[in-house]
Amino acid sequence: MHNYQDTYRHKGQRRQLRTILEGKGIQDPVILNAIESIPRHFFLPLEFDSHAYEDKAFPIAAGQTISQPYTVAYQTRLLKVNIADKVLEIGTGSGYQAAVLSLCGADVYTIERHQELSENAAQTLRSIGLNDKIKLFVGDGTRGLSEYAPYDAILVTAGAPSVPKALVAQLKVGGRLVIPVGKSSEMQRMVRITKINDKEIQTEAFDDFSFVPLVGENGWKLND
Ligand code: SAM
């Protein structure tokens, strides 16, 4: 286990990151406070320490990425998290987004297909005292996590070819699903689906992003 320190330099860099995000239109103080208080450098390999508070995605293990802070804030805002909402995240990755959701007051369930990433994330979340608040699972999140459904909100942090029906089915009425969707694995449109009732959904489309692919039964296939 690496010995990460959270210094005044890191805290100052986080304040600057907050200002950068405000400049890009993120205004929600709950989200900004979460980003200002979570030591993002703990979620990255030690060699990225001096870059951790740049508004950029970075590589983590298993060929995956930690999302750009702006993207984390953007998706969190679209999710409209209320205190004590039960939120399912698909694509734990480093665990950073799960930590942000937790500090926004959510009861977080997060699933990752790579066991190595889930184990690393569990260790990082333990090191910042969030392990009791976030439940981690290993598996194919394109099927959702039916054992704990229904959810107030579901957040997909990998690019999907289409919206998995299993995820819509696991939303409560009034629940929100935020998911990047695109026919190319290079570019996706951010989509929010709100469950109006058991038969109706509302679909809204937002900006374009570029995520690593959502791989699984209801996502991209490994040889796509
Ligand atoms: N939320 C992460 C964070 O805060 O570091 C970033 C996630 S990264 C952009 C996308 C993650 O989705 C990768 O870790 C990838 O392994 C995972 N993933 C892809 N397909 C998945 C699936 N079917 N089920 C669960 N996780 C999946």
PDB file of C-alpha atoms and ligand atoms in Angstrom:
ATOM      1  CA  MET A   1       0.000   0.000   0.000  1.00  0.00           C
ATOM      2  CA  HIS A   2       1.377   3.403  -0.963  1.00  0.00           C
ATOM      3  CA  ASN A   3       1.840   6.032   1.689  1.00  0.00           C
ATOM      4  CA  TYR A   4      -0.150   8.974   0.308  1.00  0.00           C
ATOM      5  CA  GLN A   5      -0.013  12.325   2.119  1.00  0.00           C
ATOM      6  CA  ASP A   6      -2.558  15.115   1.743  1.00  0.00           C
ATOM      7  CA  THR A   7      -0.486  18.300   2.034  1.00  0.00           C
ATOM      8  CA  TYR A   8      -1.272  22.044   1.939  1.00  0.00           C
ATOM      9  CA  ARG A   9      -0.024  21.997  -1.647  1.00  0.00           C
ATOM     10  CA  HIS A  10      -2.648  19.377  -2.586  1.00  0.00           C
ATOM     11  CA  LYS A  11      -5.366  21.334  -0.764  1.00  0.00           C
ATOM     12  CA  GLY A  12      -4.382  24.509  -2.596  1.00  0.00           C
ATOM     13  CA  GLN A  13      -4.470  22.653  -5.923  1.00  0.00           C
ATOM     14  CA  ARG A  14      -7.966  21.404  -5.082  1.00  0.00           C
ATOM     15  CA  ARG A  15      -9.139  24.976  -4.452  1.00  0.00           C
ATOM     16  CA  GLN A  16      -7.769  25.906  -7.875  1.00  0.00           C
ATOM     17  CA  LEU A  17      -9.555  22.934  -9.437  1.00  0.00           C
ATOM     18  CA  ARG A  18     -12.804  24.170  -7.847  1.00  0.00           C
ATOM     19  CA  THR A  19     -12.252  27.563  -9.493  1.00  0.00           C
ATOM     20  CA  ILE A  20     -11.597  25.898 -12.866  1.00  0.00           C
ATOM     21  CA  LEU A  21     -14.836  23.897 -12.594  1.00  0.00           C
ATOM     22  CA  GLU A  22     -16.793  27.018 -11.563  1.00  0.00           C
ATOM     23  CA  GLY A  23     -15.374  28.694 -14.668  1.00  0.00           C
ATOM     24  CA  LYS A  24     -16.726  25.814 -16.766  1.00  0.00           C
ATOM     25  CA  GLY A  25     -20.246  26.322 -15.381  1.00  0.00           C
ATOM     26  CA  ILE A  26     -20.373  23.932 -12.414  1.00  0.00           C
ATOM     27  CA  GLN A  27     -22.183  25.942  -9.734  1.00  0.00           C
ATOM     28  CA  ASP A  28     -23.595  23.348  -7.317  1.00  0.00           C
ATOM     29  CA  PRO A  29     -21.804  23.943  -3.986  1.00  0.00           C
ATOM     30  CA  VAL A  30     -22.422  20.379  -2.786  1.00  0.00           C
ATOM     31  CA  ILE A  31     -20.585  18.937  -5.808  1.00  0.00           C
ATOM     32  CA  LEU A  32     -17.832  21.577  -5.635  1.00  0.00           C
ATOM     33  CA  ASN A  33     -17.340  20.963  -1.889  1.00  0.00           C
ATOM     34  CA  ALA A  34     -17.048  17.216  -2.514  1.00  0.00           C
ATOM     35  CA  ILE A  35     -14.404  17.777  -5.210  1.00  0.00           C
ATOM     36  CA  GLU A  36     -12.551  20.238  -2.989  1.00  0.00           C
ATOM     37  CA  SER A  37     -12.425  17.805  -0.091  1.00  0.00           C
ATOM     38  CA  ILE A  38     -11.591  14.475  -1.798  1.00  0.00           C
ATOM     39  CA  PRO A  39      -7.841  13.855  -2.281  1.00  0.00           C
ATOM     40  CA  ARG A  40      -7.957  12.829  -5.962  1.00  0.00           C
ATOM     41  CA  HIS A  41      -4.234  12.050  -5.942  1.00  0.00           C
ATOM     42  CA  PHE A  42      -4.976   9.048  -3.646  1.00  0.00           C
ATOM     43  CA  PHE A  43      -6.972   7.515  -6.548  1.00  0.00           C
ATOM     44  CA  LEU A  44      -4.073   7.739  -8.999  1.00  0.00           C
ATOM     45  CA  PRO A  45      -0.708   6.000  -9.238  1.00  0.00           C
ATOM     46  CA  LEU A  46       1.918   7.928  -7.201  1.00  0.00           C
ATOM     47  CA  GLU A  47       3.705   9.154 -10.329  1.00  0.00           C
ATOM     48  CA  PHE A  48       0.657  11.295 -11.212  1.00  0.00           C
ATOM     49  CA  ASP A  49       0.821  13.181  -7.907  1.00  0.00           C
ATOM     50  CA  SER A  50       1.819  16.507  -9.483  1.00  0.00           C
ATOM     51  CA  HIS A  51      -0.911  16.221 -12.174  1.00  0.00           C
ATOM     52  CA  ALA A  52      -3.798  14.933 -10.053  1.00  0.00           C
ATOM     53  CA  TYR A  53      -5.606  18.301  -9.882  1.00  0.00           C
ATOM     54  CA  GLU A  54      -5.437  19.089 -13.581  1.00  0.00           C
ATOM     55  CA  ASP A  55      -8.887  18.876 -15.122  1.00  0.00           C
ATOM     56  CA  LYS A  56      -7.932  15.766 -17.087  1.00  0.00           C
ATOM     57  CA  ALA A  57      -8.643  12.031 -17.278  1.00  0.00           C
ATOM     58  CA  PHE A  58      -5.656   9.799 -16.408  1.00  0.00           C
ATOM     59  CA  PRO A  59      -4.826   6.134 -16.911  1.00  0.00           C
ATOM     60  CA  ILE A  60      -5.345   3.710 -14.018  1.00  0.00           C
ATOM     61  CA  ALA A  61      -4.785  -0.094 -13.947  1.00  0.00           C
ATOM     62  CA  ALA A  62      -6.386  -2.595 -16.384  1.00  0.00           C
ATOM     63  CA  GLY A  63      -6.170  -0.115 -19.301  1.00  0.00           C
ATOM     64  CA  GLN A  64      -8.964   2.033 -17.795  1.00  0.00           C
ATOM     65  CA  THR A  65      -9.204   5.703 -16.787  1.00  0.00           C
ATOM     66  CA  ILE A  66     -10.216   7.966 -13.931  1.00  0.00           C
ATOM     67  CA  SER A  67     -12.662  10.451 -15.475  1.00  0.00           C
ATOM     68  CA  GLN A  68     -11.883  14.156 -15.871  1.00  0.00           C
ATOM     69  CA  PRO A  69     -13.147  16.126 -12.818  1.00  0.00           C
ATOM     70  CA  TYR A  70     -15.391  18.229 -15.086  1.00  0.00           C
ATOM     71  CA  THR A  71     -17.021  15.034 -16.387  1.00  0.00           C
ATOM     72  CA  VAL A  72     -17.474  13.731 -12.833  1.00  0.00           C
ATOM     73  CA  ALA A  73     -19.123  17.018 -11.816  1.00  0.00           C
ATOM     74  CA  TYR A  74     -21.236  17.132 -15.002  1.00  0.00           C
ATOM     75  CA  GLN A  75     -22.596  13.604 -14.579  1.00  0.00           C
ATOM     76  CA  THR A  76     -23.205  14.132 -10.847  1.00  0.00           C
ATOM     77  CA  ARG A  77     -25.168  17.312 -11.575  1.00  0.00           C
ATOM     78  CA  LEU A  78     -27.374  15.552 -14.162  1.00  0.00           C
ATOM     79  CA  LEU A  79     -28.075  12.770 -11.668  1.00  0.00           C
ATOM     80  CA  LYS A  80     -29.784  15.251  -9.264  1.00  0.00           C
ATOM     81  CA  VAL A  81     -28.664  13.407  -6.127  1.00  0.00           C
ATOM     82  CA  ASN A  82     -30.726  13.962  -2.968  1.00  0.00           C
ATOM     83  CA  ILE A  83     -29.557  13.065   0.552  1.00  0.00           C
ATOM     84  CA  ALA A  84     -29.949   9.305   1.216  1.00  0.00           C
ATOM     85  CA  ASP A  85     -30.735   8.488  -2.433  1.00  0.00           C
ATOM     86  CA  LYS A  86     -29.791   4.934  -3.311  1.00  0.00           C
ATOM     87  CA  VAL A  87     -27.393   5.340  -6.254  1.00  0.00           C
ATOM     88  CA  LEU A  88     -25.884   2.617  -8.434  1.00  0.00           C
ATOM     89  CA  GLU A  89     -22.664   3.482 -10.279  1.00  0.00           C
ATOM     90  CA  ILE A  90     -21.569   1.268 -13.164  1.00  0.00           C
ATOM     91  CA  GLY A  91     -17.799   1.414 -13.667  1.00  0.00           C
ATOM     92  CA  THR A  92     -16.127   1.885 -10.257  1.00  0.00           C
ATOM     93  CA  GLY A  93     -12.715   2.424 -11.882  1.00  0.00           C
ATOM     94  CA  SER A  94     -10.573   4.228  -9.298  1.00  0.00           C
ATOM     95  CA  GLY A  95     -13.515   4.806  -6.902  1.00  0.00           C
ATOM     96  CA  TYR A  96     -13.274   8.610  -7.239  1.00  0.00           C
ATOM     97  CA  GLN A  97     -16.764   9.173  -8.676  1.00  0.00           C
ATOM     98  CA  ALA A  98     -18.214   6.892  -5.983  1.00  0.00           C
ATOM     99  CA  ALA A  99     -16.513   9.071  -3.340  1.00  0.00           C
ATOM    100  CA  VAL A 100     -18.013  12.228  -4.899  1.00  0.00           C
ATOM    101  CA  LEU A 101     -21.504  10.654  -4.902  1.00  0.00           C
ATOM    102  CA  SER A 102     -21.058   9.604  -1.290  1.00  0.00           C
ATOM    103  CA  LEU A 103     -20.062  13.128  -0.214  1.00  0.00           C
ATOM    104  CA  CYS A 104     -23.132  14.421  -2.048  1.00  0.00           C
ATOM    105  CA  GLY A 105     -25.168  12.352   0.418  1.00  0.00           C
ATOM    106  CA  ALA A 106     -25.912   9.250  -1.670  1.00  0.00           C
ATOM    107  CA  ASP A 107     -26.009   5.691  -0.416  1.00  0.00           C
ATOM    108  CA  VAL A 108     -23.645   4.311  -3.082  1.00  0.00           C
ATOM    109  CA  TYR A 109     -23.524   0.880  -4.731  1.00  0.00           C
ATOM    110  CA  THR A 110     -20.786   0.590  -7.360  1.00  0.00           C
ATOM    111  CA  ILE A 111     -19.964  -2.250  -9.722  1.00  0.00           C
ATOM    112  CA  GLU A 112     -16.784  -2.856 -11.760  1.00  0.00           C
ATOM    113  CA  ARG A 113     -15.941  -5.633 -14.218  1.00  0.00           C
ATOM    114  CA  HIS A 114     -12.219  -5.689 -13.347  1.00  0.00           C
ATOM    115  CA  GLN A 115     -11.615  -7.238  -9.922  1.00  0.00           C
ATOM    116  CA  GLU A 116      -8.189  -5.563  -9.655  1.00  0.00           C
ATOM    117  CA  LEU A 117      -9.757  -2.101  -9.978  1.00  0.00           C
ATOM    118  CA  SER A 118     -12.480  -2.888  -7.464  1.00  0.00           C
ATOM    119  CA  GLU A 119      -9.871  -4.073  -4.949  1.00  0.00           C
ATOM    120  CA  ASN A 120      -7.704  -0.967  -5.476  1.00  0.00           C
ATOM    121  CA  ALA A 121     -10.763   1.273  -5.143  1.00  0.00           C
ATOM    122  CA  ALA A 122     -11.800  -0.463  -1.911  1.00  0.00           C
ATOM    123  CA  GLN A 123      -8.334   0.153  -0.474  1.00  0.00           C
ATOM    124  CA  THR A 124      -8.337   3.826  -1.487  1.00  0.00           C
ATOM    125  CA  LEU A 125     -11.827   4.401  -0.101  1.00  0.00           C
ATOM    126  CA  ARG A 126     -10.747   2.751   3.166  1.00  0.00           C
ATOM    127  CA  SER A 127      -7.760   5.100   3.363  1.00  0.00           C
ATOM    128  CA  ILE A 128     -10.083   8.126   3.289  1.00  0.00           C
ATOM    129  CA  GLY A 129     -12.680   6.605   5.611  1.00  0.00           C
ATOM    130  CA  LEU A 130     -15.461   6.087   3.040  1.00  0.00           C
ATOM    131  CA  ASN A 131     -15.386   2.279   2.961  1.00  0.00           C
ATOM    132  CA  ASP A 132     -18.427   1.894   5.246  1.00  0.00           C
ATOM    133  CA  LYS A 133     -20.507   4.179   3.053  1.00  0.00           C
ATOM    134  CA  ILE A 134     -19.826   2.664  -0.379  1.00  0.00           C
ATOM    135  CA  LYS A 135     -20.622  -0.936  -1.310  1.00  0.00           C
ATOM    136  CA  LEU A 136     -18.389  -2.360  -4.029  1.00  0.00           C
ATOM    137  CA  PHE A 137     -19.244  -5.258  -6.354  1.00  0.00           C
ATOM    138  CA  VAL A 138     -17.437  -7.066  -9.164  1.00  0.00           C
ATOM    139  CA  GLY A 139     -19.489  -8.067 -12.205  1.00  0.00           C
ATOM    140  CA  ASP A 140     -21.189  -7.015 -15.406  1.00  0.00           C
ATOM    141  CA  GLY A 141     -22.942  -3.740 -14.607  1.00  0.00           C
ATOM    142  CA  THR A 142     -24.823  -3.747 -17.938  1.00  0.00           C
ATOM    143  CA  ARG A 143     -27.235  -6.080 -16.122  1.00  0.00           C
ATOM    144  CA  GLY A 144     -27.496  -3.638 -13.230  1.00  0.00           C
ATOM    145  CA  LEU A 145     -27.435  -4.973  -9.676  1.00  0.00           C
ATOM    146  CA  SER A 146     -30.878  -6.460  -9.187  1.00  0.00           C
ATOM    147  CA  GLU A 147     -30.295  -7.633  -5.575  1.00  0.00           C
ATOM    148  CA  TYR A 148     -30.460  -4.021  -4.328  1.00  0.00           C
ATOM    149  CA  ALA A 149     -32.868  -2.517  -6.908  1.00  0.00           C
ATOM    150  CA  PRO A 150     -34.770  -0.263  -7.307  1.00  0.00           C
ATOM    151  CA  TYR A 151     -32.480   2.786  -7.311  1.00  0.00           C
ATOM    152  CA  ASP A 152     -33.194   6.516  -7.137  1.00  0.00           C
ATOM    153  CA  ALA A 153     -30.417   7.051  -9.649  1.00  0.00           C
ATOM    154  CA  ILE A 154     -28.044   5.031 -11.834  1.00  0.00           C
ATOM    155  CA  LEU A 155     -24.832   6.489 -13.244  1.00  0.00           C
ATOM    156  CA  VAL A 156     -22.905   4.779 -16.033  1.00  0.00           C
ATOM    157  CA  THR A 157     -19.297   5.958 -16.316  1.00  0.00           C
ATOM    158  CA  ALA A 158     -18.388   4.037 -19.501  1.00  0.00           C
ATOM    159  CA  GLY A 159     -19.616   4.577 -23.067  1.00  0.00           C
ATOM    160  CA  ALA A 160     -22.585   2.379 -24.067  1.00  0.00           C
ATOM    161  CA  PRO A 161     -23.743   1.489 -27.611  1.00  0.00           C
ATOM    162  CA  SER A 162     -27.372   1.788 -26.408  1.00  0.00           C
ATOM    163  CA  VAL A 163     -29.341   2.136 -23.167  1.00  0.00           C
ATOM    164  CA  PRO A 164     -29.489  -1.243 -21.375  1.00  0.00           C
ATOM    165  CA  LYS A 165     -33.161  -2.028 -20.615  1.00  0.00           C
ATOM    166  CA  ALA A 166     -32.107  -3.769 -17.388  1.00  0.00           C
ATOM    167  CA  LEU A 167     -30.944  -0.427 -16.017  1.00  0.00           C
ATOM    168  CA  VAL A 168     -34.209   1.365 -16.785  1.00  0.00           C
ATOM    169  CA  ALA A 169     -36.057  -1.546 -15.166  1.00  0.00           C
ATOM    170  CA  GLN A 170     -34.042  -1.091 -11.954  1.00  0.00           C
ATOM    171  CA  LEU A 171     -34.989   2.591 -11.536  1.00  0.00           C
ATOM    172  CA  LYS A 172     -37.667   3.728  -9.095  1.00  0.00           C
ATOM    173  CA  VAL A 173     -40.497   5.829 -10.519  1.00  0.00           C
ATOM    174  CA  GLY A 174     -38.978   9.332 -10.630  1.00  0.00           C
ATOM    175  CA  GLY A 175     -35.495   7.773 -10.849  1.00  0.00           C
ATOM    176  CA  ARG A 176     -32.755   9.070 -13.160  1.00  0.00           C
ATOM    177  CA  LEU A 177     -30.305   7.136 -15.358  1.00  0.00           C
ATOM    178  CA  VAL A 178     -27.332   9.114 -16.679  1.00  0.00           C
ATOM    179  CA  ILE A 179     -25.395   7.308 -19.386  1.00  0.00           C
ATOM    180  CA  PRO A 180     -23.057   8.236 -22.260  1.00  0.00           C
ATOM    181  CA  VAL A 181     -24.425   6.608 -25.444  1.00  0.00           C
ATOM    182  CA  GLY A 182     -22.854   6.403 -28.896  1.00  0.00           C
ATOM    183  CA  LYS A 183     -22.559   4.063 -31.843  1.00  0.00           C
ATOM    184  CA  SER A 184     -18.829   4.783 -32.017  1.00  0.00           C
ATOM    185  CA  SER A 185     -16.573   3.860 -29.134  1.00  0.00           C
ATOM    186  CA  GLU A 186     -14.836   7.260 -29.667  1.00  0.00           C
ATOM    187  CA  MET A 187     -17.674   9.660 -28.886  1.00  0.00           C
ATOM    188  CA  GLN A 188     -20.865   9.486 -26.866  1.00  0.00           C
ATOM    189  CA  ARG A 189     -23.791  11.815 -26.164  1.00  0.00           C
ATOM    190  CA  MET A 190     -24.672  12.224 -22.491  1.00  0.00           C
ATOM    191  CA  VAL A 191     -28.235  11.047 -22.005  1.00  0.00           C
ATOM    192  CA  ARG A 192     -30.536  11.302 -18.988  1.00  0.00           C
ATOM    193  CA  ILE A 193     -33.529   9.003 -18.753  1.00  0.00           C
ATOM    194  CA  THR A 194     -36.169   9.738 -16.127  1.00  0.00           C
ATOM    195  CA  LYS A 195     -38.701   7.075 -15.258  1.00  0.00           C
ATOM    196  CA  ILE A 196     -42.092   8.830 -15.326  1.00  0.00           C
ATOM    197  CA  ASN A 197     -44.072   5.694 -14.421  1.00  0.00           C
ATOM    198  CA  ASP A 198     -43.784   1.968 -15.105  1.00  0.00           C
ATOM    199  CA  LYS A 199     -44.632   2.495 -18.790  1.00  0.00           C
ATOM    200  CA  GLU A 200     -43.187   5.911 -19.620  1.00  0.00           C
ATOM    201  CA  ILE A 201     -39.721   7.413 -19.678  1.00  0.00           C
ATOM    202  CA  GLN A 202     -38.442  10.884 -20.541  1.00  0.00           C
ATOM    203  CA  THR A 203     -35.186  11.050 -22.537  1.00  0.00           C
ATOM    204  CA  GLU A 204     -32.962  14.155 -22.608  1.00  0.00           C
ATOM    205  CA  ALA A 205     -29.684  14.557 -24.508  1.00  0.00           C
ATOM    206  CA  PHE A 206     -26.787  16.787 -23.448  1.00  0.00           C
ATOM    207  CA  ASP A 207     -23.154  17.292 -24.525  1.00  0.00           C
ATOM    208  CA  ASP A 208     -20.685  14.923 -26.200  1.00  0.00           C
ATOM    209  CA  PHE A 209     -17.971  13.108 -24.239  1.00  0.00           C
ATOM    210  CA  SER A 210     -15.429  10.367 -24.835  1.00  0.00           C
ATOM    211  CA  PHE A 211     -15.444   7.415 -22.421  1.00  0.00           C
ATOM    212  CA  VAL A 212     -13.802   3.987 -22.384  1.00  0.00           C
ATOM    213  CA  PRO A 213     -16.311   1.370 -23.580  1.00  0.00           C
ATOM    214  CA  LEU A 214     -18.999  -0.263 -21.448  1.00  0.00           C
ATOM    215  CA  VAL A 215     -18.247  -3.949 -22.070  1.00  0.00           C
ATOM    216  CA  GLY A 216     -20.796  -6.626 -21.239  1.00  0.00           C
ATOM    217  CA  GLU A 217     -23.958  -8.514 -22.104  1.00  0.00           C
ATOM    218  CA  ASN A 218     -25.938  -5.311 -22.758  1.00  0.00           C
ATOM    219  CA  GLY A 219     -22.954  -3.209 -23.868  1.00  0.00           C
ATOM    220  CA  TRP A 220     -20.060  -3.589 -26.314  1.00  0.00           C
ATOM    221  CA  LYS A 221     -18.787  -7.122 -26.841  1.00  0.00           C
ATOM    222  CA  LEU A 222     -15.066  -7.676 -26.292  1.00  0.00           C
ATOM    223  CA  ASN A 223     -14.459  -8.282 -30.042  1.00  0.00           C
ATOM    224  CA  ASP A 224     -16.644  -5.322 -31.244  1.00  0.00           C
TER     225      ASP A 224
HETATM  226  N1  SAM B   1     -15.976   6.088 -12.323  1.00  0.00           N
HETATM  227  C1  SAM B   1     -14.569   5.829 -12.494  1.00  0.00           C
HETATM  228  C2  SAM B   1     -13.706   6.650 -11.584  1.00  0.00           C
HETATM  229  O1  SAM B   1     -14.238   7.495 -10.868  1.00  0.00           O
HETATM  230  O2  SAM B   1     -12.490   6.408 -11.582  1.00  0.00           O
HETATM  231  C3  SAM B   1     -14.104   5.959 -13.922  1.00  0.00           C
HETATM  232  C4  SAM B   1     -14.594   4.874 -14.722  1.00  0.00           C
HETATM  233  S1  SAM B   1     -13.778   4.470 -16.217  1.00  0.00           S
HETATM  234  C5  SAM B   1     -14.051   5.882 -17.208  1.00  0.00           C
HETATM  235  C6  SAM B   1     -14.997   3.263 -16.750  1.00  0.00           C
HETATM  236  C7  SAM B   1     -14.996   1.989 -15.954  1.00  0.00           C
HETATM  237  O3  SAM B   1     -16.092   1.191 -16.372  1.00  0.00           O
HETATM  238  C8  SAM B   1     -13.741   1.145 -16.159  1.00  0.00           C
HETATM  239  O4  SAM B   1     -13.130   0.907 -14.944  1.00  0.00           O
HETATM  240  C9  SAM B   1     -14.275  -0.134 -16.785  1.00  0.00           C
HETATM  241  O5  SAM B   1     -13.561  -1.291 -16.423  1.00  0.00           O
HETATM  242  C10 SAM B   1     -15.702  -0.155 -16.245  1.00  0.00           C
HETATM  243  N2  SAM B   1     -16.634  -0.991 -16.989  1.00  0.00           N
HETATM  244  C11 SAM B   1     -16.752  -1.150 -18.332  1.00  0.00           C
HETATM  245  N3  SAM B   1     -17.753  -2.013 -18.609  1.00  0.00           N
HETATM  246  C12 SAM B   1     -18.290  -2.401 -17.420  1.00  0.00           C
HETATM  247  C13 SAM B   1     -19.354  -3.265 -17.036  1.00  0.00           C
HETATM  248  N4  SAM B   1     -20.089  -3.945 -17.934  1.00  0.00           N
HETATM  249  N5  SAM B   1     -19.615  -3.419 -15.729  1.00  0.00           N
HETATM  250  C14 SAM B   1     -18.882  -2.759 -14.783  1.00  0.00           C
HETATM  251  N6  SAM B   1     -17.862  -1.933 -15.087  1.00  0.00           N
HETATM  252  C15 SAM B   1     -17.572  -1.748 -16.378  1.00  0.00           C
END
